[in-house]
């Protein structure tokens, strides 16, 4: 891994500065609180920045870890290093339970529910007096010791806290550069697309939720063993809001951003504690008003936070062109001509409308089959039933003899079926290469934890090489490092094909892939499809360009008002009078 020189300078400054300060310096104490906040905010980077979920409850996870650790240390005399995994485990267990119930909630319901359980846990911590000492709190939380040396002063604790922050940032950075990080960014924007390349968005969301609780749990443990005292105040809803504001203000979409945000908000809190009572003429919790104002101002003038603002002036690393041979290819079993995909009596009703009505056809290995018909004939609906985006109202879909209707879209993809959408579902904020690499998700294995520990690098290199090869095949390699949002519609379609190819599918479903391509691009596209089929792929294609379709495919199924009108070779359907009447005549 290569760290940028700027990162190294920042880390060096962090390590050297305390040497010039007295051990109980106010600035070192501030530095500790910034570190606790930075850890919580790193969890929010994963949760909000990468995965698009919002939590107002992170302080509650700090509390779960903090109380677990404090109670075990005080009650049973255990060492804080022993209670660290137990405390963090308690926070993560809490996240499994709460997240299991709430991460499925859509829209504003997830953030609202986090508010509810943050308040509930806070009340519990305050009112279970026999256990927690209530709001008076508990004294006698032991300090952390290291090789017999007690980390009692702010300076030694500063190093401990920041080692955790740096480890946490390193793990979050590793995760960002992995298949899981890409999948998180994808399911944030478009769960339907993410599922189409093998991501199980519900499981991923829960995993990230639990991860964010891990970060908050470590922060909670550090917090209580620094204060050597515990009461519910640092774990309130107000504290949670402060962490969220810190992350958003600094830039929740980046790692330096959330750390910077913690520094800003913690520093500002200290400053305001002195200034605000002078303005208002009496003491009180006026900071929360200031936070609100700050957040509004930042969202108005720098909606992505401060870091993206500063980042523009920093040198950017040159993107590397991926090298290597890519991923091992999927062995293709079975002979040419056998039935791979079979739909039988497939029917879809939308209210009173029969979008697809009793459709049956077979797709044989190694062929190119076109599904054609006028707009609204039911072609895309048929694709959506094959890939389980829609459940059929009746009928069946079989892949290599096994019924697959009723499975989830990501399961269908993992069987070896890749698709494109009539309206491309891509991720404008990601580069062309990253978009293509999403296709490798189901071919790669490394989990979240392995990725965080930096163990997925070799697999990641192969995945990027595979994605780059797919881009070369569709003619987009020269744009690999561009953001996808600048592409023309034809290029977006090619990029979706590259993403599908990167998954190494047995069957490729293409919904109007050539719409928007120029004549030359269409010829290249046809050549690519022929080459893929020569390599053993099977293709089901929807398109309106009859010259392209009739010159490319082996067989055609014609649909009209949801039903099959005709089936045969291009020649046969072109001569079929019903087809000419219903579709081809009209198209001509
Ligand atoms: P095609 O792809 O052949 O142009 P579609 O499969 O998109 O046609 O649509 C077939 C019919 O089903 C159309 O009348 C369309 O309006 C309707 N339809 C498609 N998707 C939905 C949906 N999600 N809800 C309701 N109606 C739909
Ligand atoms: Mg369609």
Coordinates of C-alpha atoms in Angstrom, one line a residue, residues 143-553:
X143 CA -6.9 3.4 33.8
X144 CA -5.4 1.4 30.9
X145 CA -2.0 -0.1 31.6
X146 CA 0.6 -1.1 29.0
X147 CA 3.5 -3.4 30.0
X148 CA 2.9 -2.4 33.6
X149 CA 2.9 1.3 32.8
X150 CA -0.3 3.1 33.7
X151 CA -1.6 5.4 31.0
X152 CA -2.8 7.9 33.5
X153 CA -1.9 11.2 32.0
X154 CA -3.2 12.9 28.8
X155 CA 0.0 12.5 26.9
X156 CA 0.4 8.8 27.1
X157 CA -3.3 8.4 26.6
X158 CA -3.1 10.6 23.5
X159 CA -0.8 8.1 21.9
X160 CA -3.1 5.2 22.8
X161 CA -6.2 7.0 21.4
X162 CA -4.5 8.0 18.2
X163 CA -3.1 4.6 17.5
X164 CA -6.7 3.4 17.6
X165 CA -7.7 6.2 15.3
X166 CA -4.9 5.5 12.8
X167 CA -5.7 1.8 12.9
X168 CA -9.4 2.5 12.4
X169 CA -8.6 4.9 9.5
X170 CA -6.3 2.3 7.9
X171 CA -9.0 -0.4 8.2
X172 CA -11.6 1.9 6.8
X173 CA -9.3 2.9 3.9
X174 CA -8.7 -0.8 3.1
X175 CA -12.4 -1.5 3.1
X176 CA -13.0 1.4 0.8
X177 CA -10.5 -0.1 -1.7
X178 CA -12.2 -3.5 -1.7
X179 CA -15.1 -5.3 -3.3
X180 CA -17.2 -4.7 -0.2
X181 CA -16.5 -1.0 -0.2
X182 CA -17.5 -0.8 -3.8
X183 CA -20.6 -2.8 -3.1
X184 CA -21.4 -0.5 -0.2
X185 CA -21.2 2.6 -2.4
X186 CA -23.3 0.9 -5.0
X187 CA -26.1 -0.3 -2.7
X188 CA -26.2 3.2 -1.3
X189 CA -27.2 4.6 -4.7
X190 CA -29.1 1.8 -6.3
X191 CA -30.0 -1.4 -4.5
X192 CA -31.7 -2.9 -7.6
X193 CA -28.5 -2.5 -9.6
X194 CA -26.3 -3.8 -6.7
X195 CA -28.4 -6.9 -6.5
X196 CA -28.1 -7.4 -10.2
X197 CA -24.4 -8.1 -9.8
X198 CA -24.6 -10.3 -6.7
X199 CA -24.8 -8.0 -3.7
X200 CA -27.2 -8.9 -0.9
X201 CA -28.0 -5.3 0.1
X202 CA -29.9 -6.2 3.3
X203 CA -27.0 -8.3 4.7
X204 CA -24.4 -5.7 3.7
X205 CA -26.3 -2.9 5.4
X206 CA -26.5 -4.9 8.6
X207 CA -22.8 -5.7 8.5
X208 CA -21.9 -2.1 8.0
X209 CA -24.2 -1.0 10.8
X210 CA -22.5 -3.5 13.1
X211 CA -19.1 -2.2 11.9
X212 CA -20.0 1.3 12.8
X213 CA -20.9 0.1 16.2
X214 CA -17.5 -1.5 16.5
X215 CA -15.9 1.9 15.9
X216 CA -18.2 3.6 18.4
X217 CA -17.6 0.8 20.9
X218 CA -13.8 1.4 20.8
X219 CA -14.4 5.1 21.3
X220 CA -16.7 4.4 24.3
X221 CA -14.1 2.1 25.9
X222 CA -11.3 4.7 25.4
X223 CA -13.6 7.4 26.8
X224 CA -14.5 5.8 30.1
X225 CA -10.9 4.6 30.8
X226 CA -9.7 8.1 30.1
X227 CA -12.2 9.8 32.4
X228 CA -12.0 6.9 34.9
X229 CA -15.6 7.8 35.6
X230 CA -18.8 6.9 33.9
X231 CA -22.2 8.4 33.7
X232 CA -24.8 8.6 30.9
X233 CA -24.1 12.2 29.8
X234 CA -21.5 11.4 27.0
X235 CA -23.9 8.8 25.6
X236 CA -26.9 10.9 25.0
X237 CA -28.8 11.8 21.9
X238 CA -27.1 15.2 22.0
X239 CA -23.7 13.6 21.9
X240 CA -24.8 11.4 19.0
X241 CA -26.0 14.5 17.1
X242 CA -22.6 16.1 17.8
X243 CA -20.8 13.2 16.2
X244 CA -23.0 13.2 13.2
X245 CA -22.5 16.9 12.7
X246 CA -18.8 16.5 13.1
X247 CA -18.7 13.8 10.4
X248 CA -21.0 15.8 8.0
X249 CA -19.2 19.1 8.6
X250 CA -15.8 17.6 7.9
X251 CA -17.0 15.6 4.9
X252 CA -18.7 12.3 5.7
X253 CA -17.6 10.9 2.3
X254 CA -13.9 10.8 3.1
X255 CA -11.7 9.5 5.9
X256 CA -9.6 12.7 6.4
X257 CA -13.0 14.6 6.3
X258 CA -14.5 12.9 9.3
X259 CA -11.3 13.2 11.3
X260 CA -11.1 16.8 10.5
X261 CA -14.8 17.2 11.4
X262 CA -14.1 15.7 14.8
X263 CA -11.3 18.2 15.3
X264 CA -13.4 21.1 14.3
X265 CA -16.5 20.3 16.3
X266 CA -14.5 19.3 19.5
X267 CA -12.3 22.4 19.2
X268 CA -15.3 24.6 18.6
X269 CA -17.2 23.2 21.5
X270 CA -14.3 24.2 23.8
X271 CA -14.1 27.7 22.3
X272 CA -17.9 28.2 22.5
X273 CA -18.0 27.1 26.1
X274 CA -16.0 30.2 26.9
X275 CA -17.7 32.6 24.5
X276 CA -21.4 31.8 24.5
X277 CA -22.1 32.4 28.2
X278 CA -20.5 35.9 27.7
X279 CA -22.9 36.5 24.8
X280 CA -26.0 35.2 26.5
X281 CA -25.0 36.6 29.9
X282 CA -25.5 33.3 31.7
X283 CA -24.2 29.7 31.5
X284 CA -26.1 27.0 29.7
X285 CA -25.9 24.4 27.0
X286 CA -25.9 26.9 24.1
X287 CA -23.5 24.8 22.0
X288 CA -26.3 22.9 20.5
X289 CA -27.7 26.1 19.0
X290 CA -24.3 26.8 17.5
X291 CA -24.0 23.3 16.1
X292 CA -27.3 23.7 14.4
X293 CA -26.1 27.0 12.8
X294 CA -22.8 25.5 11.8
X295 CA -24.4 22.6 10.2
X296 CA -26.9 24.8 8.2
X297 CA -24.1 27.0 7.0
X298 CA -21.9 24.1 6.0
X299 CA -24.7 22.4 4.2
X300 CA -25.5 25.6 2.4
X301 CA -21.9 26.5 1.3
X302 CA -20.1 23.2 1.3
X303 CA -22.8 20.5 1.1
X304 CA -20.2 17.7 1.0
X305 CA -18.3 19.1 4.0
X306 CA -15.0 20.9 4.4
X307 CA -12.6 18.3 3.3
X308 CA -13.7 18.1 -0.4
X309 CA -13.3 21.9 -0.3
X310 CA -9.6 21.6 0.8
X311 CA -8.9 18.5 -1.2
X312 CA -9.1 20.4 -4.5
X313 CA -5.9 22.2 -3.6
X314 CA -4.0 19.0 -2.8
X315 CA -2.0 17.0 -5.3
X316 CA -3.8 13.9 -6.6
X317 CA -2.1 10.6 -7.0
X318 CA -1.8 9.3 -10.6
X319 CA -4.3 6.5 -11.2
X320 CA -2.6 3.2 -12.2
X321 CA -3.6 1.1 -15.1
X322 CA -4.4 -2.4 -13.7
X323 CA -2.0 -5.1 -14.8
X324 CA -2.3 -8.8 -14.6
X325 CA -4.4 -11.6 -16.1
X326 CA -7.6 -11.1 -14.2
X327 CA -9.7 -13.6 -12.3
X328 CA -9.9 -17.3 -13.1
X329 CA -12.7 -18.0 -15.5
X330 CA -15.8 -20.0 -14.7
X331 CA -15.6 -23.4 -16.3
X332 CA -18.5 -23.9 -18.7
X333 CA -20.2 -27.2 -18.2
X334 CA -22.5 -28.8 -20.7
X335 CA -22.5 -29.0 -24.5
X336 CA -23.5 -26.5 -27.2
X337 CA -27.2 -26.6 -28.0
X338 CA -28.5 -27.9 -24.7
X339 CA -31.2 -25.8 -23.0
X340 CA -29.7 -23.4 -20.5
X341 CA -32.6 -21.1 -19.8
X342 CA -36.2 -22.0 -20.2
X343 CA -39.3 -19.9 -19.5
X344 CA -42.6 -21.7 -19.4
X345 CA -46.1 -20.1 -19.4
X346 CA -44.5 -17.0 -17.8
X347 CA -47.1 -14.4 -16.9
X348 CA -47.0 -11.0 -15.2
X349 CA -50.0 -9.0 -14.2
X350 CA -49.8 -5.4 -13.1
X351 CA -53.3 -4.6 -11.7
X352 CA -55.5 -5.3 -14.6
X353 CA -52.7 -5.2 -17.2
X354 CA -51.3 -8.5 -18.5
X355 CA -47.8 -7.3 -19.3
X356 CA -46.6 -10.8 -20.1
X357 CA -49.1 -13.5 -20.9
X358 CA -48.2 -17.2 -21.0
X359 CA -44.8 -16.7 -22.6
X360 CA -42.7 -19.8 -23.3
X361 CA -39.3 -20.2 -25.0
X362 CA -36.0 -21.8 -24.6
X363 CA -32.5 -20.4 -24.7
X364 CA -29.9 -22.9 -25.9
X365 CA -26.2 -22.9 -25.0
X366 CA -24.1 -21.0 -27.4
X367 CA -26.9 -19.2 -29.3
X368 CA -27.9 -15.6 -29.7
X369 CA -31.7 -15.3 -29.2
X370 CA -33.5 -12.0 -29.8
X371 CA -36.6 -11.1 -28.1
X372 CA -38.3 -8.4 -30.2
X373 CA -41.6 -6.6 -30.2
X374 CA -43.1 -3.1 -30.1
X375 CA -42.7 -0.9 -27.1
X376 CA -44.8 -2.2 -24.2
X377 CA -44.8 -5.7 -25.6
X378 CA -43.4 -7.0 -22.3
X379 CA -39.8 -7.7 -23.1
X380 CA -38.2 -5.9 -20.2
X381 CA -40.8 -7.4 -17.8
X382 CA -39.8 -10.8 -19.1
X383 CA -36.1 -9.9 -18.3
X384 CA -37.2 -8.8 -14.9
X385 CA -38.9 -12.0 -14.2
X386 CA -36.0 -14.1 -15.4
X387 CA -33.7 -12.2 -13.0
X388 CA -36.2 -12.2 -10.2
X389 CA -36.6 -8.5 -10.0
X390 CA -40.3 -9.3 -10.4
X391 CA -42.0 -12.4 -9.1
X392 CA -44.0 -14.0 -12.0
X393 CA -47.8 -14.1 -11.5
X394 CA -47.7 -17.5 -13.0
X395 CA -45.3 -19.8 -14.9
X396 CA -41.7 -20.9 -14.3
X397 CA -38.1 -20.0 -15.1
X398 CA -35.5 -22.8 -15.2
X399 CA -31.8 -22.4 -15.4
X400 CA -30.0 -25.6 -16.4
X401 CA -33.1 -27.5 -15.4
X402 CA -33.5 -26.0 -11.9
X403 CA -36.5 -23.7 -11.2
X404 CA -35.2 -20.3 -10.2
X405 CA -38.3 -18.2 -10.0
X406 CA -38.8 -16.9 -6.4
X407 CA -35.1 -16.5 -5.7
X408 CA -33.6 -13.1 -5.1
X409 CA -31.9 -11.2 -7.9
X410 CA -28.4 -11.6 -6.3
X411 CA -28.9 -15.4 -6.1
X412 CA -29.9 -15.5 -9.8
X413 CA -26.8 -13.5 -10.7
X414 CA -24.6 -15.8 -8.7
X415 CA -25.8 -18.8 -10.8
X416 CA -24.1 -17.2 -13.8
X417 CA -26.8 -14.9 -15.3
X418 CA -25.7 -11.3 -15.9
X419 CA -27.9 -8.5 -17.3
X420 CA -28.0 -5.0 -18.5
X421 CA -30.9 -2.6 -18.0
X422 CA -32.9 -0.8 -20.6
X423 CA -32.1 2.4 -18.7
X424 CA -28.5 2.0 -17.5
X425 CA -28.1 1.7 -13.8
X426 CA -24.6 3.0 -13.2
X427 CA -22.8 5.0 -10.5
X428 CA -21.9 8.4 -11.8
X429 CA -19.7 9.2 -8.8
X430 CA -17.5 6.1 -9.5
X431 CA -14.9 5.9 -12.2
X432 CA -15.6 3.8 -15.3
X433 CA -13.1 1.2 -14.0
X434 CA -14.9 1.0 -10.6
X435 CA -18.2 0.6 -12.3
X436 CA -16.9 -2.2 -14.4
X437 CA -15.2 -3.8 -11.3
X438 CA -18.6 -4.0 -9.6
X439 CA -19.3 -6.9 -12.0
X440 CA -16.6 -9.0 -10.3
X441 CA -18.4 -8.9 -6.9
X442 CA -19.8 -12.4 -7.2
X443 CA -16.6 -13.9 -8.5
X444 CA -14.5 -12.7 -5.6
X445 CA -14.7 -13.8 -2.0
X446 CA -12.9 -11.7 0.6
X447 CA -15.3 -10.6 3.4
X448 CA -15.4 -7.3 5.2
X449 CA -13.0 -8.1 8.0
X450 CA -10.4 -9.6 5.7
X451 CA -10.6 -6.5 3.5
X452 CA -10.2 -4.2 6.5
X453 CA -7.1 -6.0 7.5
X454 CA -5.7 -5.5 4.1
X455 CA -5.9 -9.2 3.1
X456 CA -7.9 -8.7 -0.1
X457 CA -5.2 -6.8 -2.1
X458 CA -4.2 -9.5 -4.4
X459 CA -7.8 -10.4 -5.2
X460 CA -8.6 -6.8 -5.7
X461 CA -5.8 -6.4 -8.2
X462 CA -7.1 -9.4 -10.2
X463 CA -10.6 -7.9 -10.0
X464 CA -9.5 -4.6 -11.4
X465 CA -7.5 -6.3 -14.1
X466 CA -10.6 -8.3 -15.0
X467 CA -12.6 -5.1 -15.1
X468 CA -10.0 -3.4 -17.2
X469 CA -10.1 -6.3 -19.7
X470 CA -13.9 -6.0 -19.9
X471 CA -13.5 -2.3 -20.7
X472 CA -11.0 -3.1 -23.4
X473 CA -13.4 -5.5 -25.0
X474 CA -16.2 -2.9 -25.2
X475 CA -13.8 -0.1 -26.2
X476 CA -13.9 2.0 -23.1
X477 CA -10.5 1.3 -21.6
X478 CA -9.2 4.8 -22.5
X479 CA -11.9 6.2 -20.2
X480 CA -11.1 3.9 -17.3
X481 CA -10.2 6.6 -14.8
X482 CA -12.9 9.1 -15.8
X483 CA -16.0 9.5 -13.7
X484 CA -19.0 7.7 -15.2
X485 CA -21.2 10.8 -15.1
X486 CA -19.5 12.4 -18.1
X487 CA -20.3 9.5 -20.5
X488 CA -22.7 9.6 -23.5
X489 CA -25.7 7.3 -23.4
X490 CA -24.1 4.8 -25.8
X491 CA -21.0 4.6 -23.7
X492 CA -23.1 4.0 -20.6
X493 CA -24.7 1.1 -22.3
X494 CA -21.3 -0.3 -23.2
X495 CA -20.1 0.2 -19.7
X496 CA -23.0 -1.8 -18.4
X497 CA -22.1 -4.5 -20.8
X498 CA -18.5 -4.4 -19.5
X499 CA -19.8 -4.7 -15.9
X500 CA -21.8 -7.7 -16.9
X501 CA -18.8 -9.3 -18.7
X502 CA -16.6 -8.7 -15.7
X503 CA -18.9 -11.2 -13.9
X504 CA -17.9 -13.9 -16.3
X505 CA -21.4 -15.0 -16.9
X506 CA -22.7 -18.1 -18.7
X507 CA -25.8 -16.2 -19.9
X508 CA -25.9 -12.6 -20.8
X509 CA -29.3 -10.7 -21.0
X510 CA -29.0 -7.4 -22.9
X511 CA -32.0 -5.0 -22.8
X512 CA -31.7 -2.7 -25.8
X513 CA -27.9 -2.5 -25.7
X514 CA -27.5 -0.8 -29.1
X515 CA -29.9 2.0 -28.5
X516 CA -27.9 5.2 -28.7
X517 CA -24.8 3.6 -30.3
X518 CA -23.5 5.1 -33.5
X519 CA -23.3 2.9 -36.7
X520 CA -19.6 2.1 -36.2
X521 CA -20.2 1.3 -32.5
X522 CA -23.1 -1.0 -33.5
X523 CA -20.7 -2.9 -35.8
X524 CA -18.2 -3.3 -33.0
X525 CA -20.9 -4.3 -30.7
X526 CA -22.1 -7.1 -33.1
X527 CA -18.5 -8.3 -33.5
X528 CA -18.1 -8.4 -29.7
X529 CA -21.3 -10.5 -29.2
X530 CA -20.2 -12.9 -31.9
X531 CA -16.8 -13.3 -30.2
X532 CA -18.4 -13.8 -26.8
X533 CA -20.6 -16.6 -28.2
X534 CA -17.5 -18.2 -29.8
X535 CA -16.0 -18.3 -26.3
X536 CA -19.0 -20.2 -25.0
X537 CA -21.4 -17.5 -23.8
X538 CA -25.1 -17.6 -24.5
X539 CA -26.9 -14.3 -25.2
X540 CA -30.6 -13.2 -25.0
X541 CA -31.0 -9.8 -26.6
X542 CA -33.7 -7.2 -26.8
X543 CA -33.3 -4.5 -29.5
X544 CA -35.2 -2.5 -31.9
X545 CA -32.5 -2.2 -34.6
X546 CA -33.8 -4.8 -37.1
X547 CA -30.6 -4.7 -39.3
X548 CA -28.5 -5.4 -36.2
X549 CA -30.8 -8.1 -34.8
X550 CA -31.5 -9.9 -38.0
X551 CA -27.8 -10.0 -39.0
X552 CA -26.6 -11.1 -35.6
X553 CA -28.9 -13.6 -34.0

